[in-house]
Short mmCIF file of C-alpha atoms in Angstrom, two decimals:
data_model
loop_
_atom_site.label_atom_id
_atom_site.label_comp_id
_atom_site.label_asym_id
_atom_site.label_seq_id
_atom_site.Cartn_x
_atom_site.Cartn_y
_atom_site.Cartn_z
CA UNK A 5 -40.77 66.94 8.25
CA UNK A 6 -40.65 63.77 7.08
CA UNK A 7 -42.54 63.77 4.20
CA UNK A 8 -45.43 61.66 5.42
CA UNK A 9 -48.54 62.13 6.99
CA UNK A 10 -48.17 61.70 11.18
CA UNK A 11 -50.09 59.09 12.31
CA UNK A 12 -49.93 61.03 15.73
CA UNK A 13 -51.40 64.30 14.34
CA UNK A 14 -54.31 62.28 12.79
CA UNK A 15 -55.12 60.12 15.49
CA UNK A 16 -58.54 61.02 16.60
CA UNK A 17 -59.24 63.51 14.18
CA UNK A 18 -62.79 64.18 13.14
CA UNK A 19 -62.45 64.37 9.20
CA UNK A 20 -65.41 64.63 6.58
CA UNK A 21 -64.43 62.88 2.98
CA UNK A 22 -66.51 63.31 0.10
CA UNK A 23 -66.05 61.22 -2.38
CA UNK A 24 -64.98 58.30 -0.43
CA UNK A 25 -66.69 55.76 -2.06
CA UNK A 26 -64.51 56.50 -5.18
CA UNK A 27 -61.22 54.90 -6.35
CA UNK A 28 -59.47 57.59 -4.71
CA UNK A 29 -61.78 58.53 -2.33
CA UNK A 30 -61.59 54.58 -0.92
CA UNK A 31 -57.62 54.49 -0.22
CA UNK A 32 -58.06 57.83 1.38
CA UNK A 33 -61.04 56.53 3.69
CA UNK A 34 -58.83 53.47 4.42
CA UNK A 35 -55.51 55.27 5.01
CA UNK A 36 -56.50 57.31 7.42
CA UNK A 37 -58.77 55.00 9.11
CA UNK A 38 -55.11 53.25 9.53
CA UNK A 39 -54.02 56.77 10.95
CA UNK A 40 -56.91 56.71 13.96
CA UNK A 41 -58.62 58.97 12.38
CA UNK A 42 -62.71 59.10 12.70
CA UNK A 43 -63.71 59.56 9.01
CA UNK A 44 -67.37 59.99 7.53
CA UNK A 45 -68.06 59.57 4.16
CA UNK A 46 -70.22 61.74 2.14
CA UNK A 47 -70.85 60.20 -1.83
CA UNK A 48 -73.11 58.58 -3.91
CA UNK A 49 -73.21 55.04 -4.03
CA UNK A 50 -70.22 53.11 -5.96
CA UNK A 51 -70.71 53.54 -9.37
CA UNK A 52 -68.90 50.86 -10.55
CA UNK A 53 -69.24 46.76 -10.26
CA UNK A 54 -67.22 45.70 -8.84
CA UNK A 55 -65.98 48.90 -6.81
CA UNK A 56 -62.51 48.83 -4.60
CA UNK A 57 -65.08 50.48 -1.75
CA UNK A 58 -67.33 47.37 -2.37
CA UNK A 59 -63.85 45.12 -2.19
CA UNK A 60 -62.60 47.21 0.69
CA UNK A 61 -65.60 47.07 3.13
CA UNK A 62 -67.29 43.46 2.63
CA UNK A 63 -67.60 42.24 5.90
CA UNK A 64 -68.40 45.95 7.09
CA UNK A 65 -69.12 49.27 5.78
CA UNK A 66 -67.38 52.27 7.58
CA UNK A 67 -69.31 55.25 8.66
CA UNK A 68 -70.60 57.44 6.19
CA UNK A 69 -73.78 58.61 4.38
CA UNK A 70 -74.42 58.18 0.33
CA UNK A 71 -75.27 61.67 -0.72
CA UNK A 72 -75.28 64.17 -3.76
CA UNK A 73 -73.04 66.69 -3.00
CA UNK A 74 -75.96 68.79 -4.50
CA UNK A 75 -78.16 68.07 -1.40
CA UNK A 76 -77.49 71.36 0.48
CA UNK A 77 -79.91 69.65 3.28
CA UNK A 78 -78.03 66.22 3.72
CA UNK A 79 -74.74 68.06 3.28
CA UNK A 80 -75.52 70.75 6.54
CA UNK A 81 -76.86 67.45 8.49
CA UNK A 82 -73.92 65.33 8.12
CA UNK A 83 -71.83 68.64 9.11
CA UNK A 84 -73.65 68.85 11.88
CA UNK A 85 -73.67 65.44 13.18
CA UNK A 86 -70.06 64.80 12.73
CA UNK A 87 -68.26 67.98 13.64
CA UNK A 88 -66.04 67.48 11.89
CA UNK A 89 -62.49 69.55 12.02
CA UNK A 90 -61.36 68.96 8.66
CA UNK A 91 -62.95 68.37 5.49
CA UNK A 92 -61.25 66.57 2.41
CA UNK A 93 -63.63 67.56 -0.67
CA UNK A 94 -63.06 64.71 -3.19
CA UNK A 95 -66.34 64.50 -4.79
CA UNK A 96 -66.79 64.83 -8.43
CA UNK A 97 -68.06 64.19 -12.16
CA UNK A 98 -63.79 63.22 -12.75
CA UNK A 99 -64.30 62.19 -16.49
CA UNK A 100 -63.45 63.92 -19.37
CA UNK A 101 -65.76 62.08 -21.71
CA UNK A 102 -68.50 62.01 -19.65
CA UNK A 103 -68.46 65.64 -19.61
CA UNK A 104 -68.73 66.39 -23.07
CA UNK A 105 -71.85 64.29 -22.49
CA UNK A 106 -73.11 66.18 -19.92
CA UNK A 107 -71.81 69.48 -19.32
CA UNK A 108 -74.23 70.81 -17.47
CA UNK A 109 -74.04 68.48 -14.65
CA UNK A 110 -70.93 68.09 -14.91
CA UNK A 111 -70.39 71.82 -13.85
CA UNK A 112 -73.21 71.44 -11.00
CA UNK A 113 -71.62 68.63 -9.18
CA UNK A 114 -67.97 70.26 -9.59
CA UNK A 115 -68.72 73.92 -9.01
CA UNK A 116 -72.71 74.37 -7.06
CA UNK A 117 -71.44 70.75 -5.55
CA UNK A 118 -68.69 72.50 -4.16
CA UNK A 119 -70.44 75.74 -3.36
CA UNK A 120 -73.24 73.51 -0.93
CA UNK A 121 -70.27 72.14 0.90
CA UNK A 122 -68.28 74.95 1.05
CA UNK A 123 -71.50 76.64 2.65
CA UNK A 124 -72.38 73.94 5.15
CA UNK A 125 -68.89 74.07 6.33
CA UNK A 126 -69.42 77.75 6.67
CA UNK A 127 -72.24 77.03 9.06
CA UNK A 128 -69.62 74.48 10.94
CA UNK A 129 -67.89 75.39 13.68
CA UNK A 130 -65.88 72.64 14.34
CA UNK A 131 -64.26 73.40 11.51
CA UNK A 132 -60.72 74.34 10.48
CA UNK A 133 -59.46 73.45 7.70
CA UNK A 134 -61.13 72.73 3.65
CA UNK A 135 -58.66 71.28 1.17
CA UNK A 136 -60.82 71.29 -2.05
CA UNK A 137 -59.07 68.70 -4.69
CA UNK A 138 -59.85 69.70 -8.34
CA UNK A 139 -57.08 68.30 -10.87
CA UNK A 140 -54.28 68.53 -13.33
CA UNK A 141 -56.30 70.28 -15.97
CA UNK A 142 -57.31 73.29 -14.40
CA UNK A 143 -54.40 75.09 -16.45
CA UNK A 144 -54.83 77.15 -19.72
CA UNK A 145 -53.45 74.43 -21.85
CA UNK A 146 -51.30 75.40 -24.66
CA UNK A 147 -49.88 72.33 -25.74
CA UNK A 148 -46.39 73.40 -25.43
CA UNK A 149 -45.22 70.41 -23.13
CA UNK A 150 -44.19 72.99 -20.48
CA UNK A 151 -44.91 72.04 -16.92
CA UNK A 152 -47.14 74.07 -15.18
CA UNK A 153 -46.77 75.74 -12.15
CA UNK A 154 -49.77 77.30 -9.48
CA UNK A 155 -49.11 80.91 -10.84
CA UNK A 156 -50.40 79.80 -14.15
CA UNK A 157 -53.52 81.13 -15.70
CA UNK A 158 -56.75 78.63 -14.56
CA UNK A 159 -58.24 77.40 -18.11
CA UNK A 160 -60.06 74.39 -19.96
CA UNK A 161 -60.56 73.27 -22.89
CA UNK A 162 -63.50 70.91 -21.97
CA UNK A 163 -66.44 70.98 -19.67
CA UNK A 164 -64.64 69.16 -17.07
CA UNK A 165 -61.11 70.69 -16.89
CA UNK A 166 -63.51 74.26 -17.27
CA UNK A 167 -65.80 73.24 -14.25
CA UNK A 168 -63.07 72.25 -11.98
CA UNK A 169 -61.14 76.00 -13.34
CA UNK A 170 -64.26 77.26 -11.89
CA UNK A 171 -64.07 75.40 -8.56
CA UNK A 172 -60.99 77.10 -7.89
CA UNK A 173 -62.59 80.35 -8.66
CA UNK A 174 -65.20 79.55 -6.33
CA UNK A 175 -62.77 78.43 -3.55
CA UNK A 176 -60.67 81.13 -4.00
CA UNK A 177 -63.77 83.56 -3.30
CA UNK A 178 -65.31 81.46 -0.37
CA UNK A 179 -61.83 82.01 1.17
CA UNK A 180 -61.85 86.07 0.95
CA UNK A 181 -65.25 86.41 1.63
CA UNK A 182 -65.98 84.35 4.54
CA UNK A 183 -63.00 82.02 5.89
CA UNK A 184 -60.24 84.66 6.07
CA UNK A 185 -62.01 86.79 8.62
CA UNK A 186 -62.72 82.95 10.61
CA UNK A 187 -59.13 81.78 10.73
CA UNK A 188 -59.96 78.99 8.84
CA UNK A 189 -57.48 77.85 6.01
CA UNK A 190 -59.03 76.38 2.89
CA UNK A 191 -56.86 75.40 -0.36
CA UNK A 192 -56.82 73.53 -3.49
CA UNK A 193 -54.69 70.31 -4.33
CA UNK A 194 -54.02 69.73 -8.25
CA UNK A 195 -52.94 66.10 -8.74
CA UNK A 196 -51.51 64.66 -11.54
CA UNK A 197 -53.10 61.49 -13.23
CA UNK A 198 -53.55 58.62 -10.69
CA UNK A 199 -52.96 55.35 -11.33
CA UNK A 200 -53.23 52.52 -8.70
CA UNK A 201 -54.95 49.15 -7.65
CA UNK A 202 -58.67 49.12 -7.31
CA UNK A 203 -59.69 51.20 -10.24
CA UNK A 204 -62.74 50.36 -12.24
CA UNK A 205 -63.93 53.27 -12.92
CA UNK A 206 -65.51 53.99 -16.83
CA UNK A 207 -63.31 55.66 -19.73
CA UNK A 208 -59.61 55.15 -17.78
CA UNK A 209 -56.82 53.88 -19.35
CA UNK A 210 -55.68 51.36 -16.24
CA UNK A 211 -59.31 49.82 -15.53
CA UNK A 212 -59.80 49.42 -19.40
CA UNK A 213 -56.68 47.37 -19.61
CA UNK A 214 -57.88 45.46 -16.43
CA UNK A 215 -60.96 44.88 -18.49
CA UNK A 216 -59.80 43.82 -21.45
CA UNK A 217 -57.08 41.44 -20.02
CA UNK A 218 -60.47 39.92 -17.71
CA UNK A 219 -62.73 39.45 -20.84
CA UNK A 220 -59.78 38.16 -23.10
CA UNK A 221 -60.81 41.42 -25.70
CA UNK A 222 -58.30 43.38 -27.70
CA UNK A 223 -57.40 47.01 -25.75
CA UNK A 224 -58.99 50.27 -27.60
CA UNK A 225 -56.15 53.18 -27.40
CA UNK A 226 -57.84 56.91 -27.85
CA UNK A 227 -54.52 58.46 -27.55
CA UNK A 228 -51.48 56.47 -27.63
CA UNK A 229 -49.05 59.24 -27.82
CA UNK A 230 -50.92 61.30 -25.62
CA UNK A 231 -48.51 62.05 -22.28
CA UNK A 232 -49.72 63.01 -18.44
CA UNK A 233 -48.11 63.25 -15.45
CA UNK A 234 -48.48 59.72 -13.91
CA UNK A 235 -48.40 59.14 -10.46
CA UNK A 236 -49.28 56.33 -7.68
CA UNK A 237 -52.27 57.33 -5.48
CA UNK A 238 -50.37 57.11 -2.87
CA UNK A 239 -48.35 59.26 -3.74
CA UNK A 240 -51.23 61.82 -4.57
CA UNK A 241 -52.56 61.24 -1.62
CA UNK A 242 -49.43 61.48 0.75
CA UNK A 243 -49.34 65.18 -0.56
CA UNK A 244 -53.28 65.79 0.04
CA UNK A 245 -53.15 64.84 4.23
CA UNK A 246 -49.41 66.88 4.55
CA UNK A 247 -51.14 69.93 2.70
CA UNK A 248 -54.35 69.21 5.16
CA UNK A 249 -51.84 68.79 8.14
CA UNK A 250 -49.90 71.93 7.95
CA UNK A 251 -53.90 74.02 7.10
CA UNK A 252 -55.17 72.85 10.10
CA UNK A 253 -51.58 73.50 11.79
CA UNK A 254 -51.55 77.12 10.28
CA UNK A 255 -48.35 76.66 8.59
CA UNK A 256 -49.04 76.46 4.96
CA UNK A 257 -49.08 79.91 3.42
CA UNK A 258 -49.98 78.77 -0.33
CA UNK A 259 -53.18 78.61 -1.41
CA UNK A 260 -52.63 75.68 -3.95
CA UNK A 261 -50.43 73.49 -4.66
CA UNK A 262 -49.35 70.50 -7.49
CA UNK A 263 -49.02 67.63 -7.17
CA UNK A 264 -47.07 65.40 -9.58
CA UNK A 265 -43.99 63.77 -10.88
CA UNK A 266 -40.50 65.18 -10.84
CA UNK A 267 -40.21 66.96 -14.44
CA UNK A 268 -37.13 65.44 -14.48
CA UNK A 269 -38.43 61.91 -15.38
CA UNK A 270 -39.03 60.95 -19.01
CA UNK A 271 -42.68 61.66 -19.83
CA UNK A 272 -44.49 58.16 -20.67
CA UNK A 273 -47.06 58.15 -22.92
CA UNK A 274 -50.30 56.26 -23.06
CA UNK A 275 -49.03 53.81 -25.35
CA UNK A 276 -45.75 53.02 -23.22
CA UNK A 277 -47.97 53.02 -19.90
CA UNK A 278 -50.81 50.39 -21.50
CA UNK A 279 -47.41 48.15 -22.65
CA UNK A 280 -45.81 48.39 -19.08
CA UNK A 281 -48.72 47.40 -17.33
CA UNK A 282 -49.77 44.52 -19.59
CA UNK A 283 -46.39 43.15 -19.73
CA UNK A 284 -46.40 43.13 -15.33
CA UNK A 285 -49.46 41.32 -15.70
CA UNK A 286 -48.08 38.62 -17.79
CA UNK A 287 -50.14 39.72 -21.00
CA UNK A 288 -48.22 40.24 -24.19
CA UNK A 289 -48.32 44.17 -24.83
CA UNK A 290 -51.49 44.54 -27.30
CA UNK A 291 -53.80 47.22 -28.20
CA UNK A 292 -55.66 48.89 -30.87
CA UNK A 293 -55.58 52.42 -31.53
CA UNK A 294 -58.71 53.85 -32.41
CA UNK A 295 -57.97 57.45 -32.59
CA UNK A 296 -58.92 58.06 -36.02
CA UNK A 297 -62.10 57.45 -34.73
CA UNK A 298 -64.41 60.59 -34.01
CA UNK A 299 -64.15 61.20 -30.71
CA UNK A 300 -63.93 64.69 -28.42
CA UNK A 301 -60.86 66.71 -28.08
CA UNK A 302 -58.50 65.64 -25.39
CA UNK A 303 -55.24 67.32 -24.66
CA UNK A 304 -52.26 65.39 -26.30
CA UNK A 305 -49.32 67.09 -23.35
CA UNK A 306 -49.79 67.75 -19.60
CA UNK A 307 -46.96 68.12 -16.88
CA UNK A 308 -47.00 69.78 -13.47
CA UNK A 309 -43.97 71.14 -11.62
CA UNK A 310 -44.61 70.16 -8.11
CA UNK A 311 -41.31 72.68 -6.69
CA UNK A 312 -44.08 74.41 -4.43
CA UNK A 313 -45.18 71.10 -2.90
CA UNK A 314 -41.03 70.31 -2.33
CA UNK A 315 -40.62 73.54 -0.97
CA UNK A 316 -44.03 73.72 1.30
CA UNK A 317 -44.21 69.94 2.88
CA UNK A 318 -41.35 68.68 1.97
CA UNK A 319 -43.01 66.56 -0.64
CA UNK A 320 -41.85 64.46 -2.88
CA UNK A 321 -43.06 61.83 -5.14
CA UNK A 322 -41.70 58.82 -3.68
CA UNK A 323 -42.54 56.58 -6.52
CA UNK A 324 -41.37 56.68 -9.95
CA UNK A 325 -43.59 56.64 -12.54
CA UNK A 326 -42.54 53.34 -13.41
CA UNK A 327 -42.66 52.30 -9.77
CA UNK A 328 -46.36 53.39 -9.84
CA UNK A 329 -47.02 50.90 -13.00
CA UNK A 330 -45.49 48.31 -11.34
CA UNK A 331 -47.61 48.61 -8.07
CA UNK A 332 -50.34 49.41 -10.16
CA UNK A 333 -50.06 45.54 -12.03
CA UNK A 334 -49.09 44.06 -8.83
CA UNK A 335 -52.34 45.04 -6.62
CA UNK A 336 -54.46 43.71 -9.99
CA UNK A 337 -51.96 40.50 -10.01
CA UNK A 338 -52.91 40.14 -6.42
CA UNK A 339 -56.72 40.85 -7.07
CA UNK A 340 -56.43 38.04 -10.11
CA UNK A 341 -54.95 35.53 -7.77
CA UNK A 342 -57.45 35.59 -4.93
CA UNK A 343 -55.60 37.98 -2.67
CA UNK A 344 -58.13 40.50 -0.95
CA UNK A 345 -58.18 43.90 -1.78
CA UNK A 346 -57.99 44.70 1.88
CA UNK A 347 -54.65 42.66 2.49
CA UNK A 348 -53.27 43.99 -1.40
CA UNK A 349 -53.82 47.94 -0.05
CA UNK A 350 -53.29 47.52 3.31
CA UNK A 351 -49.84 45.97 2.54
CA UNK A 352 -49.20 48.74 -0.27
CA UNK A 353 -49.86 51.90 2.10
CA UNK A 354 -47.11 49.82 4.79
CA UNK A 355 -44.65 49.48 2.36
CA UNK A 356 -45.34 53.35 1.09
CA UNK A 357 -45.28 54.83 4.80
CA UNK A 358 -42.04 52.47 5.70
CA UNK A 359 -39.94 53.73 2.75
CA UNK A 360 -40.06 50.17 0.77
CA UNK A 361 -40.78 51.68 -2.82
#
């Protein structure tokens, strides 16, 4: 293996994304549209403005449908119409904050989302391989600074890292009950915290700095000493097609897998991260930290080992953390300057598939 997805494997490949009109979900899309593969999207419209999708596609939009993940209905049609053989499940209520505003829905698109697809897919037979990607904090957090690994016990302390706990529940029972017996392999990818170019989304630490250094207004820290397993999305996203590679391939025994920095690097807390970036954009390193201010409970530690991921797929991460703040500043540089976002992430996933970190 070489520790990168083969163009060659995904080369005409049917594959459903949800989610891809996300920040994530729009350097997937694009990456593997790179690949040859023949991608539909399934997501609600951008929910940003402006939106690295919106940046992405201007001249045209690629094929896909803007759905709730809810929508059993939509969700069996688009199965149907685009047979496709493997399904990337990015989809999701991903904030923290927004959670503790609505928990409720936050649990319905993460867990009875996931459910409807996982049930359409069911009914799909061009199916054969799910990789369901839930997150970081789906682990019992105890604060202890430990790293954790996929044996650990499935917790959260909030209604998001709880929903997507229960999403692996879910998956895990979807896979005994029904895909077992079909021979088709579904998992669960837990990535670390992403950084890259193109984010905008609400409540992030990267975008917020993007915002602030836009509208000339002072940063607003919640956490400054707070630390979390930064990584490029690349790099996040180099382990999500290997893991879907070797399901569809039968190889991959595991049923989950991290995804994350080495634990050997330094942790860098939110603090450090905000200066870094700031400084690669040419902004002098300025913030406020507002977390005397009431404000929910966020987890102050977070580390994953990724050994499984090294051990499975030969995985690595093959950006440091400070290699992924650097990339990070330079796409938004680029963005700043007039470059497209198109040519900035087109020319990040070369350099990241030819070994140029």
């Amino acid at each position: 293996m070489t520790g990168l997805p083969d163009p060659e494997f995904w080369a005409g490949k049917r594959v459903l994304l949800t989610g891809h009109t996300g920040f994530k979900g729009s350097w997937a899309g694009l990456w593997l549209r790179e690949m040859g593969a023949h991608v539909t999207g399934y997501a609600l419209a951008p929910a940003s403005q402006p939106s690295l999708y919106a940046l992405l596609h201007e001249d045209e939009l690629p094929e896909g449908k803007f759905g709730d993940i809810r929508d059993r209905e939509a969700l069996a049609e688009t199965l149907r119409t685009s047979e496709p053989e493997i399904v990337l499940h990015m989809a999701a209520q991903p904030l923290v904050r927004e959670s503790y505003a609505a928990p409720a829905e936050t649990f319905d698109v993460n867990v009875m989302g996931t459910v409807r697809l996982l049930e359409a897919a069911r009914a799909a037979p061009s199916v054969k391989a799910i990789l369901v990607v839930t997150t970081d904090k789906v682990y019992r957090n105890d604060e202890s600074g430990r790293h954790f690994r996929e044996t650990d016990t499935l917790g959260g302390h909030d209604p998001y890292s709880g929903s997507k706990a229960a999403c692996e529940i879910a998956v895990a029972t979807w896979r005994s009950s029904y895909f077992n017996g079909r021979g088709i392999r579904i998992a669960t990818a837990r990535g670390g915290n992403v950084i890259g170019g193109g984010d905008f989304s609400a409540d992030r630490l990267v975008p917020d700095i993007v915002r602030a250094a836009l509208s000339g207004e002072r940063l607003h820290i919640r956490s400054p000493l707070a630390t979390r397993p930064w990584q490029h999305v690349l790099d996040c996203l180099n382990g999500y097609f290997l893991f879907a590679e070797s399901l569809y391939k039968g190889e991959a025994s595991v049923d989950a897998l991290n995804f994350g920095p080495s634990p050997t690097e330094q942790p860098i807390a939110v603090r450090d991260v905000a200066n870094a970036i700031q400084a690669a954009m040419g902004l002098s390193p300025q913030w406020d930290d507002v977390s005397s201010l009431a404000q929910p409970r966020e987890m102050q530690t977070l580390g994953l080992d990724p050994a499984l991921a090294a051990e499975t797929l030969a995985w690595r991460a093959r950006l440091t953390q400070r290699q992924a703040i650097e990339w990070t500043a330079h796409w938004y540089n680029g963005w700043r300057r007039g470059e497209t976002a198109r040519q900035l992430t087109l020319g990040q996933i070369a350099a990241f598939t030819k070994g140029r970190p």
